[in-house]
CSV table of C-alpha atoms and ligand atoms in Angstrom, one decimal:
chain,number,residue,atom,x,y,z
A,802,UNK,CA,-68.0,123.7,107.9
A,803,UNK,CA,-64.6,123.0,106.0
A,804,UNK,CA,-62.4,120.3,107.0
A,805,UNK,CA,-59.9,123.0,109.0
A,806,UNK,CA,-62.4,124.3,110.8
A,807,UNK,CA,-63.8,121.0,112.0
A,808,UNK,CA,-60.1,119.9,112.8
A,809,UNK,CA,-59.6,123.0,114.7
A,810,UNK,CA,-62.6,122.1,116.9
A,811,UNK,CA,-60.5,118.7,117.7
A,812,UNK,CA,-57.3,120.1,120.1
A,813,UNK,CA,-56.2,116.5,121.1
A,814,UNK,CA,-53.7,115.3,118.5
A,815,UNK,CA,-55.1,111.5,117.9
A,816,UNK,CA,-53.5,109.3,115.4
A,817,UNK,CA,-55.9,109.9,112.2
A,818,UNK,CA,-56.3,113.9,113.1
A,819,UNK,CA,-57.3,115.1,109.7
A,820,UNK,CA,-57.8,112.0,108.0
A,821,UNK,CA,-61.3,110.9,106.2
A,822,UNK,CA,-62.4,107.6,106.2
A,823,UNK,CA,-65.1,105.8,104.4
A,824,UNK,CA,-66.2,102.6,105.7
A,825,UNK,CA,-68.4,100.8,103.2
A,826,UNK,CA,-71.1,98.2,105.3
A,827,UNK,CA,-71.0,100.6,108.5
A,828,UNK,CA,-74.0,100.4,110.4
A,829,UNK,CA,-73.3,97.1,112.4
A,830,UNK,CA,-70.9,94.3,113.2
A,831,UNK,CA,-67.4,95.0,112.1
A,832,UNK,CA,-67.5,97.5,109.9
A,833,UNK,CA,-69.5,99.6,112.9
A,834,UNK,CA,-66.9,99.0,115.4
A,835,UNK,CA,-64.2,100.2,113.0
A,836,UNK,CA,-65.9,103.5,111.4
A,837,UNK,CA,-66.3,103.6,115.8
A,838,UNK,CA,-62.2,102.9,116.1
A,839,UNK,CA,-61.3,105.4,113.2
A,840,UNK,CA,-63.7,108.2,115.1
A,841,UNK,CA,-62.2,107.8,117.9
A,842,UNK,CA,-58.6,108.1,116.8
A,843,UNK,CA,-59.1,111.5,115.1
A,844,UNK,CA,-60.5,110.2,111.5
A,845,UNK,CA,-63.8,112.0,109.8
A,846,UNK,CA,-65.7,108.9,109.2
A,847,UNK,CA,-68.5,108.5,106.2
A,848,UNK,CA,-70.1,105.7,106.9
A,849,UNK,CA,-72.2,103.8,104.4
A,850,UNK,CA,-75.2,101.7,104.6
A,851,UNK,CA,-77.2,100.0,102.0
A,852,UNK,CA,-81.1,99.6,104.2
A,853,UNK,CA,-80.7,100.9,107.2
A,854,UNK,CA,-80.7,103.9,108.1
A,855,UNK,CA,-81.5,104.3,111.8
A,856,UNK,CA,-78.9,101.6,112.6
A,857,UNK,CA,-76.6,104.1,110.3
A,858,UNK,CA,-77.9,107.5,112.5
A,859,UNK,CA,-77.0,105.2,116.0
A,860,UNK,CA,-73.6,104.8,114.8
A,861,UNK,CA,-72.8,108.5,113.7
A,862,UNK,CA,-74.8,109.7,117.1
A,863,UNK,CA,-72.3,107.3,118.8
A,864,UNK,CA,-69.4,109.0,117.3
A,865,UNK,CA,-70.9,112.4,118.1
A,866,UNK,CA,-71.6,111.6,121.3
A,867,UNK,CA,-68.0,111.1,121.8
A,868,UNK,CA,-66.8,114.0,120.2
A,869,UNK,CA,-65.9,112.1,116.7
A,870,UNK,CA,-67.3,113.2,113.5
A,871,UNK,CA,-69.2,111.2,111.0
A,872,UNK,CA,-71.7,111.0,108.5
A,873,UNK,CA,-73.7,108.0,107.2
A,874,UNK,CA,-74.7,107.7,103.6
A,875,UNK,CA,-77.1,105.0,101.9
A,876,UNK,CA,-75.3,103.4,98.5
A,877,UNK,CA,-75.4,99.6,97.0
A,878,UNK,CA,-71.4,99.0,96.9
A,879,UNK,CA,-72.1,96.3,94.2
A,880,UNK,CA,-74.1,99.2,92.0
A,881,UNK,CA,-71.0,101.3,89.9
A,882,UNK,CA,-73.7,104.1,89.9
A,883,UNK,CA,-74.5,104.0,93.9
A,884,UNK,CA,-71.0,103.7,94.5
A,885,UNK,CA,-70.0,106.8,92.3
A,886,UNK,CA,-72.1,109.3,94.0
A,887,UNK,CA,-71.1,108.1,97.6
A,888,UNK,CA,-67.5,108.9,96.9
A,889,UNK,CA,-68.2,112.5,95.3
A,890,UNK,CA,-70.9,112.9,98.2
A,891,UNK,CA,-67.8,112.0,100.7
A,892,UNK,CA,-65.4,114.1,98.7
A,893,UNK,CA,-68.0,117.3,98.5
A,894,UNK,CA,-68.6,116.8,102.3
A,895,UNK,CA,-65.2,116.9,103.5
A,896,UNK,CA,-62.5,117.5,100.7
A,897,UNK,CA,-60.9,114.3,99.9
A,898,UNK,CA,-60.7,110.6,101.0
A,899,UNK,CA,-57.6,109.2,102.6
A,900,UNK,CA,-58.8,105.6,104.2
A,901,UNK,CA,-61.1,103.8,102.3
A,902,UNK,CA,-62.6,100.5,104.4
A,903,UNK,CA,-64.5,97.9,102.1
A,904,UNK,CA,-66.0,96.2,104.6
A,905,UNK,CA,-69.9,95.2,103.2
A,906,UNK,CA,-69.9,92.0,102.4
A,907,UNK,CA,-72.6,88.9,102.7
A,908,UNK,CA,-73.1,84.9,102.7
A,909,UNK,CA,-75.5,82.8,100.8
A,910,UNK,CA,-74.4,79.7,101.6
A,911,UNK,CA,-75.4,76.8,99.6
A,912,UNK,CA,-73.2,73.4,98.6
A,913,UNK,CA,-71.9,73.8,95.1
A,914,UNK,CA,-74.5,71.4,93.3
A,915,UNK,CA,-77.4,73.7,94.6
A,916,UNK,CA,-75.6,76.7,94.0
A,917,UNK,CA,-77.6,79.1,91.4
A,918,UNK,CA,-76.4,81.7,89.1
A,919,UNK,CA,-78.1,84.7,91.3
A,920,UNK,CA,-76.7,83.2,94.3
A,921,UNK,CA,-73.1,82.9,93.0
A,922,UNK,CA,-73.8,86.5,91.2
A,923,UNK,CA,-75.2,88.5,94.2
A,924,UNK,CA,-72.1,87.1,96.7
A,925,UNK,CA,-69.5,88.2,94.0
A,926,UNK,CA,-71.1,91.6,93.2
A,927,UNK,CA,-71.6,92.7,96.4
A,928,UNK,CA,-68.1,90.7,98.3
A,929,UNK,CA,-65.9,91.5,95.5
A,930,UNK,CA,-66.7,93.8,92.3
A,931,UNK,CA,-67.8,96.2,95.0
A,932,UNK,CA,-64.2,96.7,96.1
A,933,UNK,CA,-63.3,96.9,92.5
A,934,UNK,CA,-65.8,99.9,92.5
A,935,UNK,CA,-65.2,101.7,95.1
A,936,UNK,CA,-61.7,101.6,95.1
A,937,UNK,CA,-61.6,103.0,90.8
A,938,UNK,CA,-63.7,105.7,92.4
A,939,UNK,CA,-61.1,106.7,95.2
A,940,UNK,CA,-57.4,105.6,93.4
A,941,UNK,CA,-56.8,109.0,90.9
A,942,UNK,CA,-57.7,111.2,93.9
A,943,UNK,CA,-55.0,109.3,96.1
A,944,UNK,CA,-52.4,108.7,93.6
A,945,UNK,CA,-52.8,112.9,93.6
A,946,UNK,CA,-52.6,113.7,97.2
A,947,UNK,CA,-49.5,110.8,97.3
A,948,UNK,CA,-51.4,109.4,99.9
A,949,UNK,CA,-54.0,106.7,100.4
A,950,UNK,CA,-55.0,103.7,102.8
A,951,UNK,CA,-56.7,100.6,101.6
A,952,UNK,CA,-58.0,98.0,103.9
A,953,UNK,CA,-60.0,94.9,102.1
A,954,UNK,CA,-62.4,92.7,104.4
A,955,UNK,CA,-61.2,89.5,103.5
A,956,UNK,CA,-61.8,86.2,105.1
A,957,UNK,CA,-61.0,83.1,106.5
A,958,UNK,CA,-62.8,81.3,104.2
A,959,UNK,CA,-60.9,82.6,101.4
A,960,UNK,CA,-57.8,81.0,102.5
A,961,UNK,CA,-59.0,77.8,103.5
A,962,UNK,CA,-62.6,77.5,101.6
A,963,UNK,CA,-65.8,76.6,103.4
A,964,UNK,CA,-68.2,74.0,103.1
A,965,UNK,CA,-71.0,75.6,101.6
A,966,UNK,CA,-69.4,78.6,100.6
A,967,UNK,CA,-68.0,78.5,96.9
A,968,UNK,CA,-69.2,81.9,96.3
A,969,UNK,CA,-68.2,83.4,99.3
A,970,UNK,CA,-64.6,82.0,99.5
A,971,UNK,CA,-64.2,82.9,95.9
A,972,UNK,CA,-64.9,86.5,96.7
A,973,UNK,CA,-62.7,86.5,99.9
A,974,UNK,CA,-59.9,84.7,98.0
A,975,UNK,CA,-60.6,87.1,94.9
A,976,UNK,CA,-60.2,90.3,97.3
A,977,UNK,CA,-56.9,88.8,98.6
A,978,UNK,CA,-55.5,89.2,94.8
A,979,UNK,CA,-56.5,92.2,94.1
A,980,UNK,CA,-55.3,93.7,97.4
A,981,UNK,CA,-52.0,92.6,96.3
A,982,UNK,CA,-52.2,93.2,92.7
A,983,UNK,CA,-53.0,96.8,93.3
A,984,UNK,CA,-49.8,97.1,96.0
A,985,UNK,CA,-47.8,96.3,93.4
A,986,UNK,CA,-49.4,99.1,91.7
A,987,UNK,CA,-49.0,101.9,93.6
A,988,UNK,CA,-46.7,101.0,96.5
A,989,UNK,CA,-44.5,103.5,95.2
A,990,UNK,CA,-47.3,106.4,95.6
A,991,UNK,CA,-47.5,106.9,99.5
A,992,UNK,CA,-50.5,104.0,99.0
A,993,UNK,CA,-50.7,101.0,101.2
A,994,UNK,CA,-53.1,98.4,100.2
A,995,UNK,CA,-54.0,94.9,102.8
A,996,UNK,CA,-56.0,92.8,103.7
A,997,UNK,CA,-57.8,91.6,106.9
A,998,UNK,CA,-58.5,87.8,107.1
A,999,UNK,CA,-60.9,87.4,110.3
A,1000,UNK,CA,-61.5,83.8,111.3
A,1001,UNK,CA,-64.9,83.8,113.6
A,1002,UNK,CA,-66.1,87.1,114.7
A,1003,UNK,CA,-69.6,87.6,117.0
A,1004,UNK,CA,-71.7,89.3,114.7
A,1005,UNK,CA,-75.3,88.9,113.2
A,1006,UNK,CA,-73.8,87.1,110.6
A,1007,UNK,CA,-72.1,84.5,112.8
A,1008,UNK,CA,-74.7,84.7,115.1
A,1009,UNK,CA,-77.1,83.5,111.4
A,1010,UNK,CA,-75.3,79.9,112.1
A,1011,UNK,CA,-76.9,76.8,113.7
A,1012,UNK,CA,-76.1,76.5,117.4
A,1013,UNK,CA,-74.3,73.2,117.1
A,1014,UNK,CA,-72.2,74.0,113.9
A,1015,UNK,CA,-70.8,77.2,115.8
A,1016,UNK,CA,-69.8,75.0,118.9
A,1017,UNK,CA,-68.2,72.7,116.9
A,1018,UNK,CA,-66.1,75.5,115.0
A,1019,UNK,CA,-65.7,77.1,118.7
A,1020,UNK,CA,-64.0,73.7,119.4
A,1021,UNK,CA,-61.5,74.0,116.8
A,1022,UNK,CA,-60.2,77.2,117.6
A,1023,UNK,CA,-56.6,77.0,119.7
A,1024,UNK,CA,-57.9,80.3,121.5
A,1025,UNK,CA,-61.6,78.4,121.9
A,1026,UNK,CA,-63.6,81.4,121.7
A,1027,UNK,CA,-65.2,83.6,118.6
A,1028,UNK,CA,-63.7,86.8,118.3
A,1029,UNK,CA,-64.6,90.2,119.2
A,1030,UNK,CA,-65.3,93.1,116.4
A,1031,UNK,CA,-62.9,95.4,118.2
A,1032,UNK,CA,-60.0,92.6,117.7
A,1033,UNK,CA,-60.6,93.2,113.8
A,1034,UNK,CA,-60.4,97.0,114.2
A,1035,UNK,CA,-57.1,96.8,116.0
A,1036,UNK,CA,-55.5,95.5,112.7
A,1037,UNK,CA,-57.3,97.9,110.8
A,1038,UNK,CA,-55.4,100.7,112.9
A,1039,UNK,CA,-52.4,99.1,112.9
A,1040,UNK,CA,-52.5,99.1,109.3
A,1041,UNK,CA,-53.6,102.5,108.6
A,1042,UNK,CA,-50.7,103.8,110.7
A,1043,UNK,CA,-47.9,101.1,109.4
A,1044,UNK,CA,-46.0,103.2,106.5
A,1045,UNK,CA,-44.2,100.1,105.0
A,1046,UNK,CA,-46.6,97.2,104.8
A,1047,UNK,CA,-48.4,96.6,102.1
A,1048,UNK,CA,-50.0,93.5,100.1
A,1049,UNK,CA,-50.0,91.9,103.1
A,1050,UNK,CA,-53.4,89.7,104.7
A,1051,UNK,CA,-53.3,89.5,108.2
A,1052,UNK,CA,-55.1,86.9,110.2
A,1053,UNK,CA,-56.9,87.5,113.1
A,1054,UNK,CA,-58.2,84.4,113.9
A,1055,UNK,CA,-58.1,82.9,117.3
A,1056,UNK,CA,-54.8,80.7,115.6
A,1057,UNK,CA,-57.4,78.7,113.5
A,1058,UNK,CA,-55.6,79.1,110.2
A,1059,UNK,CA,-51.3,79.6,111.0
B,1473,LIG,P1,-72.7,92.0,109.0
B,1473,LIG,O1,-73.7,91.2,108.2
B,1473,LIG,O2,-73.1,92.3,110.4
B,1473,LIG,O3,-72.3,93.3,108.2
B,1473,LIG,C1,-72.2,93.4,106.9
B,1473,LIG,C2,-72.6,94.8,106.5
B,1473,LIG,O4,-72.5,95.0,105.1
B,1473,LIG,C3,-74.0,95.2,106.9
B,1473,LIG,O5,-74.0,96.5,107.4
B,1473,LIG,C4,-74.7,95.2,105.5
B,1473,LIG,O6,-75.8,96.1,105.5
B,1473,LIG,C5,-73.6,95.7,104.6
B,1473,LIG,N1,-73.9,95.4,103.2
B,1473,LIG,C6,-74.3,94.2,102.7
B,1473,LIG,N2,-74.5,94.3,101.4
B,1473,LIG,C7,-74.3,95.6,101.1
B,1473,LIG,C8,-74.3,96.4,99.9
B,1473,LIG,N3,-74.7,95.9,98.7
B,1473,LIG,N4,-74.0,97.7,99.9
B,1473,LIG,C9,-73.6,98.3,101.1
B,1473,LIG,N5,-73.6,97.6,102.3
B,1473,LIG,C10,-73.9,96.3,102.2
B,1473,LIG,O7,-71.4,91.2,108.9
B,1473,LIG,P2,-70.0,91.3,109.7
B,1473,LIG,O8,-69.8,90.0,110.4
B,1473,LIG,O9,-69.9,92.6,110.4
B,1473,LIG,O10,-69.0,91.2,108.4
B,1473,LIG,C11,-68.3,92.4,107.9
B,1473,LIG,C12,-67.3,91.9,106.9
B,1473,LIG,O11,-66.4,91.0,107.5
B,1473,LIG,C13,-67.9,91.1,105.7
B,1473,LIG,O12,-67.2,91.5,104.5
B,1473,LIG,C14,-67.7,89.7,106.1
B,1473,LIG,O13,-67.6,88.9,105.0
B,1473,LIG,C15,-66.4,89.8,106.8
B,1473,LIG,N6,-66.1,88.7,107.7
B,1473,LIG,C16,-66.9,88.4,108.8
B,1473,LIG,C17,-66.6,87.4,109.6
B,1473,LIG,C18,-67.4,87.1,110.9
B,1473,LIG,O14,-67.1,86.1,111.5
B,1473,LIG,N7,-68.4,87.9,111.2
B,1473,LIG,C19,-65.5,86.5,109.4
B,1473,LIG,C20,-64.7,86.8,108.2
B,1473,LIG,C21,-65.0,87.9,107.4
């Protein structure tokens, strides 16, 4: 079916009628609830996973289910290859890409004296170089339709480090500089590129933490509770629809980091 028919089928005007997302790392926690968030505002939503699968289907039968439409698609973000064929799989599917969501990221955590090679390696590749890739794959083809939304995952922990977490806040810090660097780039194109700094969100990857280092960070935050995946979607929106922000990283983050 080609993109008009399928937006035919949708007679509600929604906010993202006509737009297609892809939103790498979508088969749970955040990224999930946003490829959920973009459905349900009118977007076509790819959504990529790198294992699995059924946790992908759940999310796209979601969608359906709600009269959304989506697609999931298997692809390592931190493989140039992998991430080259999702984006002409996306493009082939439904005609171009106008949202792209790099979401996928992961932790291994270890204090800097302990820290290996792989372990530094595997949390840049995947956290950071991935964005690199997927975005080169996706920037020609917005540049040409004069429109284009780019939303990195960032972190807290890039902004204020973590103990434990070298490689991770250097990827979160690294995305924050090249969300910028390529605003600078092509802000006069009809592109917006930012950032989204979550502080604590309750996910599986939160939920990975010891008991009594979570309560303790729980204590710290002014709003004294985690947040909720839906709050990091609502910035996502906001920022797909705001036409004159860019560069920006916005916190949502309970007020931990002002
Ligand atoms: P999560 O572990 O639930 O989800 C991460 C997703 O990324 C998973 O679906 C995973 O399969 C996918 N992924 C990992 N490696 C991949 C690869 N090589 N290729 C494709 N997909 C891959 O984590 P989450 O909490 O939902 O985090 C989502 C993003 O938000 C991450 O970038 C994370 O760093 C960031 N973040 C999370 C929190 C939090 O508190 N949960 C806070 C700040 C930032």
């Amino acid at each position: 079916m080609s993109l008009a028919q399928l937006t035919a089928l949708n007679t509600i005007t929604k906010p993202l009628e006509g737009k297609v997302a892809v939103v790498t790392g979508g088969s749970r926690g955040i990224g999930a609830t946003i490829a959920k968030v973009l459905a349900k505002n009118g977007a076509y939503v790819a959504i990529n996973y790198q294992t699995s699968i059924d946790r992908a289907e759940a999310v796209v039968k979601e969608i359906e289910d709600q009269g959304g439409i989506s697609f999931a698609i298997k692809s390592d973000v931190s493989k140039p290859d992998d991430v080259k064929s999702l984006m002409e799989e996306v493009k082939n599917r439904y005609g171009k890409i106008d949202i792209l969501i790099n979401n996928a990221g992961i932790t291994r955590d270890r204090t800097f004296r302990k820290l290996s090679n792989e372990e530094w390696s595997e949390v840049i590749d995947v956290n950071l170089s991935s964005v690199f890739y997927t975005t080169s794959e996706v920037i020609n083809h917005m540049l040409e339709q004069g429109y284009g939304r780019i939303i990195n995952i960032s972190s807290i922990i890039g902004q204020v480090g973590g103990f434990g977490q070298s490689n991770y806040a250097a990827s979160k810090a690294g995305i924050i500089g090249l969300t910028k660097s390529l605003a600078l780039e092509t802000a006069k194109n009809g592109i917006t590129v930012n950032a989204v700094c979550p502080g604590f969100i309750e996910t599986e990857m939160v939920g990975e933490m010891p008991e009594n280092v979570l309560e303790n960070i729980i204590s710290k935050i002014p709003m004294k509770r985690l947040g909720q995946t839906d709050e990091i979607a609502e910035a996502v929106l906001f920022l797909i629809q705001a036409n004159y922000i860019t560069g920006q990283s916005i916190n949502v983050n309970g007020g931990l980091y002002m």
